[in-house]
C-alpha cells in the first residue's frame, strides 16, 4: 500500500504514536521469542557445550521490527517508509562516518585493554561460512534496530518535543530493551544508553538513518565476529579469540566490550566530538535538519 502523503496522521500526537508503537513493539517481540523458544528449545551442541547465539531469534526479531515500522509509518503516520530516514541521496558521507567511527572506537578500546594487559590474544580461527552468516546477521540487526529506535521512535518524538529530550528518551528506551541480555550490569546499562545517544546524534541534525545503521553494523561486526567479544552479552563465533584479565568493570566481562568502562570513556568522547561538529556545521543551516524527511 502506498500512503497518501497529503493525508494527516491517523493520530495527530506524534509522541502518542511513538508510545503506542513502543508498547506494541515490545509486546510482539516478547510473544515472538516465547513462541520461538517453545518450538525450538535450546539444546547443547555435539561437544556438550551450551549453544551459541540463537541466530533465528534475531532474524525473527528483525522481521517483526521491519514489518511493524512499515505498518505504523504507512498506516498510522500515513507517510512513506523511506521518510524515516532511508533516502539514499547525499547519505554516503553519513554512512562512511558512522562505519569508520565504529571501527575507530573498537580498535582504540581493544588497544587500551591489550596494552594495559587486560586482554591477551590466544588463537585465530577462520571459517568463511560462519563469518558470512555473522556478517548478514549484523547487517539485519543494525538495520532493524535503527529503524525502530531512531527511524520511528526518535523521528516521532522530534515532532513533539525538544531534540535533546527526544534523543535522551530514545536512548533510555534503547537501554531498557537490553535489560534481559546475559550479564547485564550497571556499566552495561550506562554504555547502552550512551550508545543510544551516539547512534542518534547524527539523526537529530540530518534525519538520515545511514550514520546510525553503519555505526551500529561496524561496531557489532568488529566487536563479535572479528575481535571475539560478546555482543551485548551474546557470544558469537569469531575470527580472533582472546582472554580477558582483571576487573570485569574494566574489561566488560561476559557482556563484552559494551560492559567496559573503557567503552564508557570512548563513547563520551565520541558524543562530545559529534555534538561539537554538528552544532558547528548545522546550526547555521536549519533547513538541513529536514533532509531525507520527504
PDB file of C-alpha atoms in Angstrom:
ATOM      1  CA  UNK A   1       0.000   0.000   0.000  1.00  0.00           C
ATOM      2  CA  UNK A   2       1.362   3.383  -0.990  1.00  0.00           C
ATOM      3  CA  UNK A   3       0.427   6.037   1.583  1.00  0.00           C
ATOM      4  CA  UNK A   4      -1.208   9.278   0.557  1.00  0.00           C
ATOM      5  CA  UNK A   5       1.311  11.822   1.736  1.00  0.00           C
ATOM      6  CA  UNK A   6      -1.366  14.515   1.773  1.00  0.00           C
ATOM      7  CA  UNK A   7      -3.347  12.711   4.471  1.00  0.00           C
ATOM      8  CA  UNK A   8      -2.956  13.703   8.077  1.00  0.00           C
ATOM      9  CA  UNK A   9      -1.628  11.066  10.520  1.00  0.00           C
ATOM     10  CA  UNK A  10      -4.195   8.703  11.975  1.00  0.00           C
ATOM     11  CA  UNK A  11      -3.142  10.007  15.408  1.00  0.00           C
ATOM     12  CA  UNK A  12      -2.165  13.704  15.408  1.00  0.00           C
ATOM     13  CA  UNK A  13       0.052  13.492  18.514  1.00  0.00           C
ATOM     14  CA  UNK A  14       3.459  12.226  17.421  1.00  0.00           C
ATOM     15  CA  UNK A  15       4.506  11.359  20.985  1.00  0.00           C
ATOM     16  CA  UNK A  16       1.394   9.190  21.327  1.00  0.00           C
ATOM     17  CA  UNK A  17       2.240   7.366  18.107  1.00  0.00           C
ATOM     18  CA  UNK A  18       5.716   6.657  19.498  1.00  0.00           C
ATOM     19  CA  UNK A  19       4.280   5.462  22.816  1.00  0.00           C
ATOM     20  CA  UNK A  20       1.776   3.094  21.223  1.00  0.00           C
ATOM     21  CA  UNK A  21       4.470   1.797  18.896  1.00  0.00           C
ATOM     22  CA  UNK A  22       6.758   1.025  21.861  1.00  0.00           C
ATOM     23  CA  UNK A  23       4.035  -0.908  23.679  1.00  0.00           C
ATOM     24  CA  UNK A  24       3.118  -2.934  20.588  1.00  0.00           C
ATOM     25  CA  UNK A  25       6.766  -3.496  19.624  1.00  0.00           C
ATOM     26  CA  UNK A  26       7.911  -4.862  22.984  1.00  0.00           C
ATOM     27  CA  UNK A  27       4.777  -6.985  23.336  1.00  0.00           C
ATOM     28  CA  UNK A  28       5.239  -8.543  19.895  1.00  0.00           C
ATOM     29  CA  UNK A  29       8.953  -9.181  20.455  1.00  0.00           C
ATOM     30  CA  UNK A  30       8.191 -10.879  23.774  1.00  0.00           C
ATOM     31  CA  UNK A  31       5.472 -13.076  22.262  1.00  0.00           C
ATOM     32  CA  UNK A  32       7.662 -13.941  19.274  1.00  0.00           C
ATOM     33  CA  UNK A  33      10.560 -15.007  21.499  1.00  0.00           C
ATOM     34  CA  UNK A  34       8.305 -17.107  23.767  1.00  0.00           C
ATOM     35  CA  UNK A  35       6.793 -18.894  20.772  1.00  0.00           C
ATOM     36  CA  UNK A  36      10.194 -19.412  19.170  1.00  0.00           C
ATOM     37  CA  UNK A  37      11.656 -20.901  22.349  1.00  0.00           C
ATOM     38  CA  UNK A  38       8.680 -23.201  22.758  1.00  0.00           C
ATOM     39  CA  UNK A  39       9.068 -24.624  19.238  1.00  0.00           C
ATOM     40  CA  UNK A  40      12.878 -24.639  19.121  1.00  0.00           C
ATOM     41  CA  UNK A  41      14.199 -25.496  22.604  1.00  0.00           C
ATOM     42  CA  UNK A  42      17.838 -24.781  23.405  1.00  0.00           C
ATOM     43  CA  UNK A  43      19.986 -27.914  23.358  1.00  0.00           C
ATOM     44  CA  UNK A  44      23.712 -28.481  23.847  1.00  0.00           C
ATOM     45  CA  UNK A  45      25.911 -28.909  20.790  1.00  0.00           C
ATOM     46  CA  UNK A  46      27.782 -32.096  19.913  1.00  0.00           C
ATOM     47  CA  UNK A  47      30.596 -31.303  22.349  1.00  0.00           C
ATOM     48  CA  UNK A  48      28.129 -30.820  25.180  1.00  0.00           C
ATOM     49  CA  UNK A  49      28.659 -27.072  25.389  1.00  0.00           C
ATOM     50  CA  UNK A  50      25.810 -24.626  25.648  1.00  0.00           C
ATOM     51  CA  UNK A  51      24.504 -23.362  22.315  1.00  0.00           C
ATOM     52  CA  UNK A  52      25.772 -20.076  20.943  1.00  0.00           C
ATOM     53  CA  UNK A  53      23.623 -17.099  19.970  1.00  0.00           C
ATOM     54  CA  UNK A  54      20.147 -18.188  18.764  1.00  0.00           C
ATOM     55  CA  UNK A  55      20.537 -16.722  15.278  1.00  0.00           C
ATOM     56  CA  UNK A  56      16.939 -17.465  14.370  1.00  0.00           C
ATOM     57  CA  UNK A  57      15.640 -15.334  17.237  1.00  0.00           C
ATOM     58  CA  UNK A  58      17.477 -12.306  15.856  1.00  0.00           C
ATOM     59  CA  UNK A  59      16.082 -12.905  12.383  1.00  0.00           C
ATOM     60  CA  UNK A  60      12.543 -13.257  13.751  1.00  0.00           C
ATOM     61  CA  UNK A  61      13.003 -10.108  15.832  1.00  0.00           C
ATOM     62  CA  UNK A  62      14.243  -8.228  12.783  1.00  0.00           C
ATOM     63  CA  UNK A  63      11.291  -9.346  10.652  1.00  0.00           C
ATOM     64  CA  UNK A  64       8.864  -8.240  13.367  1.00  0.00           C
ATOM     65  CA  UNK A  65      10.678  -4.897  13.691  1.00  0.00           C
ATOM     66  CA  UNK A  66      10.729  -4.097   9.977  1.00  0.00           C
ATOM     67  CA  UNK A  67       7.108  -5.146   9.463  1.00  0.00           C
ATOM     68  CA  UNK A  68       5.887  -3.129  12.440  1.00  0.00           C
ATOM     69  CA  UNK A  69       7.754   0.034  11.457  1.00  0.00           C
ATOM     70  CA  UNK A  70       6.389  -0.256   7.914  1.00  0.00           C
ATOM     71  CA  UNK A  71       2.852  -0.758   9.219  1.00  0.00           C
ATOM     72  CA  UNK A  72       2.942   2.173  11.637  1.00  0.00           C
ATOM     73  CA  UNK A  73       4.697   4.500   9.199  1.00  0.00           C
ATOM     74  CA  UNK A  74       2.309   3.866   6.318  1.00  0.00           C
ATOM     75  CA  UNK A  75      -0.983   3.274   8.168  1.00  0.00           C
ATOM     76  CA  UNK A  76      -0.685   5.349  11.363  1.00  0.00           C
ATOM     77  CA  UNK A  77       1.697   8.123  10.270  1.00  0.00           C
ATOM     78  CA  UNK A  78       0.455   7.947   6.655  1.00  0.00           C
ATOM     79  CA  UNK A  79       3.867   8.650   5.238  1.00  0.00           C
ATOM     80  CA  UNK A  80       6.305   6.667   3.115  1.00  0.00           C
ATOM     81  CA  UNK A  81       8.564   4.066   4.690  1.00  0.00           C
ATOM     82  CA  UNK A  82      11.635   5.849   3.293  1.00  0.00           C
ATOM     83  CA  UNK A  83      10.648   9.013   5.158  1.00  0.00           C
ATOM     84  CA  UNK A  84      12.032   7.568   8.402  1.00  0.00           C
ATOM     85  CA  UNK A  85      15.481   8.463   7.041  1.00  0.00           C
ATOM     86  CA  UNK A  86      16.286   5.846   4.408  1.00  0.00           C
ATOM     87  CA  UNK A  87      16.743   8.210   1.478  1.00  0.00           C
ATOM     88  CA  UNK A  88      19.947   7.287  -0.349  1.00  0.00           C
ATOM     89  CA  UNK A  89      20.641  10.737  -1.769  1.00  0.00           C
ATOM     90  CA  UNK A  90      23.537  12.506  -0.025  1.00  0.00           C
ATOM     91  CA  UNK A  91      23.804   9.681   2.526  1.00  0.00           C
ATOM     92  CA  UNK A  92      27.302   8.490   1.579  1.00  0.00           C
ATOM     93  CA  UNK A  93      29.172  10.858   3.889  1.00  0.00           C
ATOM     94  CA  UNK A  94      26.927   9.986   6.847  1.00  0.00           C
ATOM     95  CA  UNK A  95      27.223   6.244   6.190  1.00  0.00           C
ATOM     96  CA  UNK A  96      31.001   6.425   5.840  1.00  0.00           C
ATOM     97  CA  UNK A  97      31.394   8.488   9.008  1.00  0.00           C
ATOM     98  CA  UNK A  98      29.326   6.015  11.001  1.00  0.00           C
ATOM     99  CA  UNK A  99      31.135   2.990   9.606  1.00  0.00           C
ATOM    100  CA  UNK A 100      34.619   4.289  10.385  1.00  0.00           C
ATOM    101  CA  UNK A 101      33.619   5.622  13.802  1.00  0.00           C
ATOM    102  CA  UNK A 102      32.576   2.125  14.862  1.00  0.00           C
ATOM    103  CA  UNK A 103      35.926   0.731  13.728  1.00  0.00           C
ATOM    104  CA  UNK A 104      37.865   3.543  15.414  1.00  0.00           C
ATOM    105  CA  UNK A 105      36.123   3.098  18.775  1.00  0.00           C
ATOM    106  CA  UNK A 106      36.518  -0.701  18.869  1.00  0.00           C
ATOM    107  CA  UNK A 107      40.157  -0.601  17.764  1.00  0.00           C
ATOM    108  CA  UNK A 108      41.023   2.121  20.272  1.00  0.00           C
ATOM    109  CA  UNK A 109      39.286   0.289  23.114  1.00  0.00           C
ATOM    110  CA  UNK A 110      40.926  -3.038  22.254  1.00  0.00           C
ATOM    111  CA  UNK A 111      44.359  -1.420  22.114  1.00  0.00           C
ATOM    112  CA  UNK A 112      43.798   0.106  25.557  1.00  0.00           C
ATOM    113  CA  UNK A 113      42.840  -3.286  27.022  1.00  0.00           C
ATOM    114  CA  UNK A 114      45.747  -5.026  25.278  1.00  0.00           C
ATOM    115  CA  UNK A 115      48.479  -2.606  26.306  1.00  0.00           C
ATOM    116  CA  UNK A 116      47.131  -2.446  29.876  1.00  0.00           C
ATOM    117  CA  UNK A 117      47.468  -6.277  29.931  1.00  0.00           C
ATOM    118  CA  UNK A 118      43.749  -6.805  30.433  1.00  0.00           C
ATOM    119  CA  UNK A 119      43.424  -8.645  27.108  1.00  0.00           C
ATOM    120  CA  UNK A 120      45.594 -11.382  25.610  1.00  0.00           C
ATOM    121  CA  UNK A 121      45.177 -12.891  22.147  1.00  0.00           C
ATOM    122  CA  UNK A 122      45.030 -16.690  22.207  1.00  0.00           C
ATOM    123  CA  UNK A 123      44.094 -18.015  18.760  1.00  0.00           C
ATOM    124  CA  UNK A 124      42.832 -17.330  15.235  1.00  0.00           C
ATOM    125  CA  UNK A 125      40.070 -19.411  13.648  1.00  0.00           C
ATOM    126  CA  UNK A 126      38.903 -18.571  10.149  1.00  0.00           C
ATOM    127  CA  UNK A 127      35.638 -20.059   8.911  1.00  0.00           C
ATOM    128  CA  UNK A 128      34.273 -18.337   5.808  1.00  0.00           C
ATOM    129  CA  UNK A 129      30.729 -19.678   6.218  1.00  0.00           C
ATOM    130  CA  UNK A 130      30.432 -18.572   9.845  1.00  0.00           C
ATOM    131  CA  UNK A 131      31.905 -15.160   9.043  1.00  0.00           C
ATOM    132  CA  UNK A 132      29.455 -14.704   6.164  1.00  0.00           C
ATOM    133  CA  UNK A 133      26.477 -15.684   8.340  1.00  0.00           C
ATOM    134  CA  UNK A 134      27.638 -13.336  11.096  1.00  0.00           C
ATOM    135  CA  UNK A 135      28.074 -10.538   8.564  1.00  0.00           C
ATOM    136  CA  UNK A 136      24.483 -10.970   7.367  1.00  0.00           C
ATOM    137  CA  UNK A 137      23.204 -11.202  10.927  1.00  0.00           C
ATOM    138  CA  UNK A 138      24.945  -7.973  11.949  1.00  0.00           C
ATOM    139  CA  UNK A 139      23.512  -6.176   8.896  1.00  0.00           C
ATOM    140  CA  UNK A 140      19.992  -7.339   9.774  1.00  0.00           C
ATOM    141  CA  UNK A 141      20.310  -6.394  13.450  1.00  0.00           C
ATOM    142  CA  UNK A 142      21.752  -2.935  12.713  1.00  0.00           C
ATOM    143  CA  UNK A 143      19.065  -2.131  10.157  1.00  0.00           C
ATOM    144  CA  UNK A 144      16.158  -3.435  12.247  1.00  0.00           C
ATOM    145  CA  UNK A 145      17.177  -1.732  15.494  1.00  0.00           C
ATOM    146  CA  UNK A 146      17.949   1.582  13.834  1.00  0.00           C
ATOM    147  CA  UNK A 147      14.613   1.834  12.007  1.00  0.00           C
ATOM    148  CA  UNK A 148      12.826   1.027  15.281  1.00  0.00           C
ATOM    149  CA  UNK A 149      14.632   3.275  17.750  1.00  0.00           C
ATOM    150  CA  UNK A 150      15.898   6.123  15.595  1.00  0.00           C
ATOM    151  CA  UNK A 151      13.771   5.817  12.460  1.00  0.00           C
ATOM    152  CA  UNK A 152      10.389   5.550  14.138  1.00  0.00           C
ATOM    153  CA  UNK A 153      10.566   6.376  17.857  1.00  0.00           C
ATOM    154  CA  UNK A 154      13.078   9.233  17.691  1.00  0.00           C
ATOM    155  CA  UNK A 155      11.570  10.524  14.445  1.00  0.00           C
ATOM    156  CA  UNK A 156       8.139  10.900  16.031  1.00  0.00           C
ATOM    157  CA  UNK A 157       9.410  12.310  19.304  1.00  0.00           C
ATOM    158  CA  UNK A 158      11.247  15.020  17.354  1.00  0.00           C
ATOM    159  CA  UNK A 159       7.858  16.242  16.140  1.00  0.00           C
ATOM    160  CA  UNK A 160       6.620  16.711  19.706  1.00  0.00           C
ATOM    161  CA  UNK A 161       9.489  17.721  21.978  1.00  0.00           C
ATOM    162  CA  UNK A 162      12.956  19.304  22.049  1.00  0.00           C
ATOM    163  CA  UNK A 163      15.546  17.357  20.052  1.00  0.00           C
ATOM    164  CA  UNK A 164      17.768  16.714  23.079  1.00  0.00           C
ATOM    165  CA  UNK A 165      14.877  15.456  25.190  1.00  0.00           C
ATOM    166  CA  UNK A 166      13.787  13.236  22.306  1.00  0.00           C
ATOM    167  CA  UNK A 167      17.313  11.859  21.958  1.00  0.00           C
ATOM    168  CA  UNK A 168      17.657  11.132  25.699  1.00  0.00           C
ATOM    169  CA  UNK A 169      14.264   9.419  25.899  1.00  0.00           C
ATOM    170  CA  UNK A 170      15.038   7.265  22.883  1.00  0.00           C
ATOM    171  CA  UNK A 171      18.442   6.319  24.310  1.00  0.00           C
ATOM    172  CA  UNK A 172      16.758   5.307  27.577  1.00  0.00           C
ATOM    173  CA  UNK A 173      14.252   3.105  25.730  1.00  0.00           C
ATOM    174  CA  UNK A 174      17.150   1.603  23.762  1.00  0.00           C
ATOM    175  CA  UNK A 175      18.946   0.743  27.022  1.00  0.00           C
ATOM    176  CA  UNK A 176      15.800  -0.762  28.561  1.00  0.00           C
ATOM    177  CA  UNK A 177      15.429  -3.005  25.505  1.00  0.00           C
ATOM    178  CA  UNK A 178      18.694  -4.730  26.506  1.00  0.00           C
ATOM    179  CA  UNK A 179      17.751  -5.401  30.144  1.00  0.00           C
ATOM    180  CA  UNK A 180      17.174  -9.119  29.571  1.00  0.00           C
ATOM    181  CA  UNK A 181      20.566  -9.677  27.909  1.00  0.00           C
ATOM    182  CA  UNK A 182      23.019 -12.026  29.697  1.00  0.00           C
ATOM    183  CA  UNK A 183      25.494 -10.461  32.163  1.00  0.00           C
ATOM    184  CA  UNK A 184      23.757  -7.068  32.044  1.00  0.00           C
ATOM    185  CA  UNK A 185      25.338  -4.669  34.556  1.00  0.00           C
ATOM    186  CA  UNK A 186      25.223  -1.044  35.678  1.00  0.00           C
ATOM    187  CA  UNK A 187      28.159  -0.191  33.426  1.00  0.00           C
ATOM    188  CA  UNK A 188      26.492  -2.017  30.529  1.00  0.00           C
ATOM    189  CA  UNK A 189      23.277  -0.055  31.129  1.00  0.00           C
ATOM    190  CA  UNK A 190      25.177   3.241  31.072  1.00  0.00           C
ATOM    191  CA  UNK A 191      27.049   2.247  27.925  1.00  0.00           C
ATOM    192  CA  UNK A 192      23.955   1.122  26.021  1.00  0.00           C
ATOM    193  CA  UNK A 193      22.340   4.433  26.970  1.00  0.00           C
ATOM    194  CA  UNK A 194      25.411   6.313  25.713  1.00  0.00           C
ATOM    195  CA  UNK A 195      25.374   4.193  22.552  1.00  0.00           C
ATOM    196  CA  UNK A 196      21.762   5.243  22.006  1.00  0.00           C
ATOM    197  CA  UNK A 197      22.833   8.869  22.188  1.00  0.00           C
ATOM    198  CA  UNK A 198      25.813   8.269  19.903  1.00  0.00           C
ATOM    199  CA  UNK A 199      23.668   6.464  17.323  1.00  0.00           C
ATOM    200  CA  UNK A 200      21.053   9.217  17.331  1.00  0.00           C
ATOM    201  CA  UNK A 201      23.142  12.417  17.293  1.00  0.00           C
ATOM    202  CA  UNK A 202      23.529  12.492  13.533  1.00  0.00           C
ATOM    203  CA  UNK A 203      19.818  11.791  13.110  1.00  0.00           C
ATOM    204  CA  UNK A 204      18.569  14.772  15.114  1.00  0.00           C
ATOM    205  CA  UNK A 205      20.508  17.046  12.756  1.00  0.00           C
ATOM    206  CA  UNK A 206      20.161  15.279   9.405  1.00  0.00           C
ATOM    207  CA  UNK A 207      17.164  12.905   9.673  1.00  0.00           C
ATOM    208  CA  UNK A 208      19.319  10.317   7.882  1.00  0.00           C
ATOM    209  CA  UNK A 209      19.497   6.808   9.347  1.00  0.00           C
ATOM    210  CA  UNK A 210      22.616   5.781   7.477  1.00  0.00           C
ATOM    211  CA  UNK A 211      25.124   7.071  10.027  1.00  0.00           C
ATOM    212  CA  UNK A 212      23.443   5.061  12.775  1.00  0.00           C
ATOM    213  CA  UNK A 213      22.968   1.941  10.655  1.00  0.00           C
ATOM    214  CA  UNK A 214      26.611   1.822   9.572  1.00  0.00           C
ATOM    215  CA  UNK A 215      27.972   2.680  13.036  1.00  0.00           C
ATOM    216  CA  UNK A 216      25.746   0.012  14.570  1.00  0.00           C
ATOM    217  CA  UNK A 217      26.862  -2.542  11.984  1.00  0.00           C
ATOM    218  CA  UNK A 218      30.612  -1.881  12.114  1.00  0.00           C
ATOM    219  CA  UNK A 219      30.565  -1.805  15.935  1.00  0.00           C
ATOM    220  CA  UNK A 220      28.735  -5.136  16.248  1.00  0.00           C
ATOM    221  CA  UNK A 221      30.575  -6.928  13.448  1.00  0.00           C
ATOM    222  CA  UNK A 222      34.047  -5.900  14.585  1.00  0.00           C
ATOM    223  CA  UNK A 223      33.191  -6.467  18.244  1.00  0.00           C
ATOM    224  CA  UNK A 224      31.829 -10.007  17.925  1.00  0.00           C
ATOM    225  CA  UNK A 225      32.633 -11.944  14.712  1.00  0.00           C
ATOM    226  CA  UNK A 226      36.074 -10.333  14.311  1.00  0.00           C
ATOM    227  CA  UNK A 227      37.539  -9.446  17.728  1.00  0.00           C
ATOM    228  CA  UNK A 228      35.755 -12.106  19.761  1.00  0.00           C
ATOM    229  CA  UNK A 229      33.878 -10.060  22.365  1.00  0.00           C
ATOM    230  CA  UNK A 230      30.354 -10.961  23.348  1.00  0.00           C
ATOM    231  CA  UNK A 231      27.846  -8.664  21.628  1.00  0.00           C
ATOM    232  CA  UNK A 232      25.600  -7.234  24.355  1.00  0.00           C
ATOM    233  CA  UNK A 233      26.123 -10.425  26.339  1.00  0.00           C
ATOM    234  CA  UNK A 234      25.595 -12.765  23.372  1.00  0.00           C
ATOM    235  CA  UNK A 235      28.545 -14.975  22.307  1.00  0.00           C
ATOM    236  CA  UNK A 236      29.419 -15.296  18.645  1.00  0.00           C
ATOM    237  CA  UNK A 237      31.970 -17.468  16.877  1.00  0.00           C
ATOM    238  CA  UNK A 238      34.814 -15.159  15.907  1.00  0.00           C
ATOM    239  CA  UNK A 239      37.947 -14.812  13.825  1.00  0.00           C
ATOM    240  CA  UNK A 240      40.159 -13.884  16.800  1.00  0.00           C
ATOM    241  CA  UNK A 241      39.951 -15.384  20.269  1.00  0.00           C
ATOM    242  CA  UNK A 242      41.163 -13.680  23.394  1.00  0.00           C
ATOM    243  CA  UNK A 243      41.225 -13.938  27.175  1.00  0.00           C
ATOM    244  CA  UNK A 244      40.210 -11.069  29.437  1.00  0.00           C
ATOM    245  CA  UNK A 245      42.006 -10.467  32.724  1.00  0.00           C
ATOM    246  CA  UNK A 246      41.358  -8.056  35.569  1.00  0.00           C
ATOM    247  CA  UNK A 247      38.299  -6.252  36.866  1.00  0.00           C
ATOM    248  CA  UNK A 248      35.222  -7.047  34.741  1.00  0.00           C
ATOM    249  CA  UNK A 249      34.074  -3.420  35.012  1.00  0.00           C
ATOM    250  CA  UNK A 250      37.210  -2.522  33.088  1.00  0.00           C
ATOM    251  CA  UNK A 251      37.127  -5.419  30.614  1.00  0.00           C
ATOM    252  CA  UNK A 252      33.368  -5.767  30.203  1.00  0.00           C
ATOM    253  CA  UNK A 253      33.345  -9.376  31.376  1.00  0.00           C
ATOM    254  CA  UNK A 254      30.631 -11.608  29.937  1.00  0.00           C
ATOM    255  CA  UNK A 255      28.679  -8.699  28.461  1.00  0.00           C
ATOM    256  CA  UNK A 256      31.518  -7.877  26.093  1.00  0.00           C
ATOM    257  CA  UNK A 257      33.242  -4.592  25.377  1.00  0.00           C
ATOM    258  CA  UNK A 258      29.917  -2.764  25.820  1.00  0.00           C
ATOM    259  CA  UNK A 259      30.167  -3.539  29.555  1.00  0.00           C
ATOM    260  CA  UNK A 260      33.589  -1.909  29.900  1.00  0.00           C
ATOM    261  CA  UNK A 261      34.460   1.433  31.481  1.00  0.00           C
ATOM    262  CA  UNK A 262      36.828   1.880  28.547  1.00  0.00           C
ATOM    263  CA  UNK A 263      33.778   1.889  26.281  1.00  0.00           C
ATOM    264  CA  UNK A 264      32.162   4.463  28.589  1.00  0.00           C
ATOM    265  CA  UNK A 265      35.095   6.823  28.173  1.00  0.00           C
ATOM    266  CA  UNK A 266      35.272   6.379  24.404  1.00  0.00           C
ATOM    267  CA  UNK A 267      31.520   6.860  23.930  1.00  0.00           C
ATOM    268  CA  UNK A 268      31.538  10.062  25.984  1.00  0.00           C
ATOM    269  CA  UNK A 269      34.446  11.441  23.955  1.00  0.00           C
ATOM    270  CA  UNK A 270      32.758  10.485  20.676  1.00  0.00           C
ATOM    271  CA  UNK A 271      29.480  12.102  21.749  1.00  0.00           C
ATOM    272  CA  UNK A 272      31.231  15.343  22.700  1.00  0.00           C
ATOM    273  CA  UNK A 273      33.117  15.365  19.397  1.00  0.00           C
ATOM    274  CA  UNK A 274      29.969  14.778  17.319  1.00  0.00           C
ATOM    275  CA  UNK A 275      27.966  17.426  19.144  1.00  0.00           C
ATOM    276  CA  UNK A 276      30.751  19.935  18.596  1.00  0.00           C
ATOM    277  CA  UNK A 277      30.982  19.084  14.877  1.00  0.00           C
ATOM    278  CA  UNK A 278      27.238  19.053  14.198  1.00  0.00           C
ATOM    279  CA  UNK A 279      26.466  22.161  16.219  1.00  0.00           C
ATOM    280  CA  UNK A 280      29.125  23.993  14.258  1.00  0.00           C
ATOM    281  CA  UNK A 281      28.039  22.571  10.902  1.00  0.00           C
ATOM    282  CA  UNK A 282      24.243  22.530  11.075  1.00  0.00           C
ATOM    283  CA  UNK A 283      23.001  25.238  13.435  1.00  0.00           C
ATOM    284  CA  UNK A 284      23.624  27.895  10.798  1.00  0.00           C
ATOM    285  CA  UNK A 285      21.818  25.748   8.188  1.00  0.00           C
ATOM    286  CA  UNK A 286      18.428  24.929   9.767  1.00  0.00           C
ATOM    287  CA  UNK A 287      16.938  23.573   6.548  1.00  0.00           C
ATOM    288  CA  UNK A 288      19.467  20.723   6.522  1.00  0.00           C
ATOM    289  CA  UNK A 289      17.663  19.151   9.502  1.00  0.00           C
ATOM    290  CA  UNK A 290      14.772  18.253   7.246  1.00  0.00           C
ATOM    291  CA  UNK A 291      16.922  16.441   4.693  1.00  0.00           C
ATOM    292  CA  UNK A 292      15.701  12.919   3.968  1.00  0.00           C
ATOM    293  CA  UNK A 293      12.309  13.556   5.589  1.00  0.00           C
ATOM    294  CA  UNK A 294      10.411  13.513   2.300  1.00  0.00           C
TER     295      UNK A 294
END
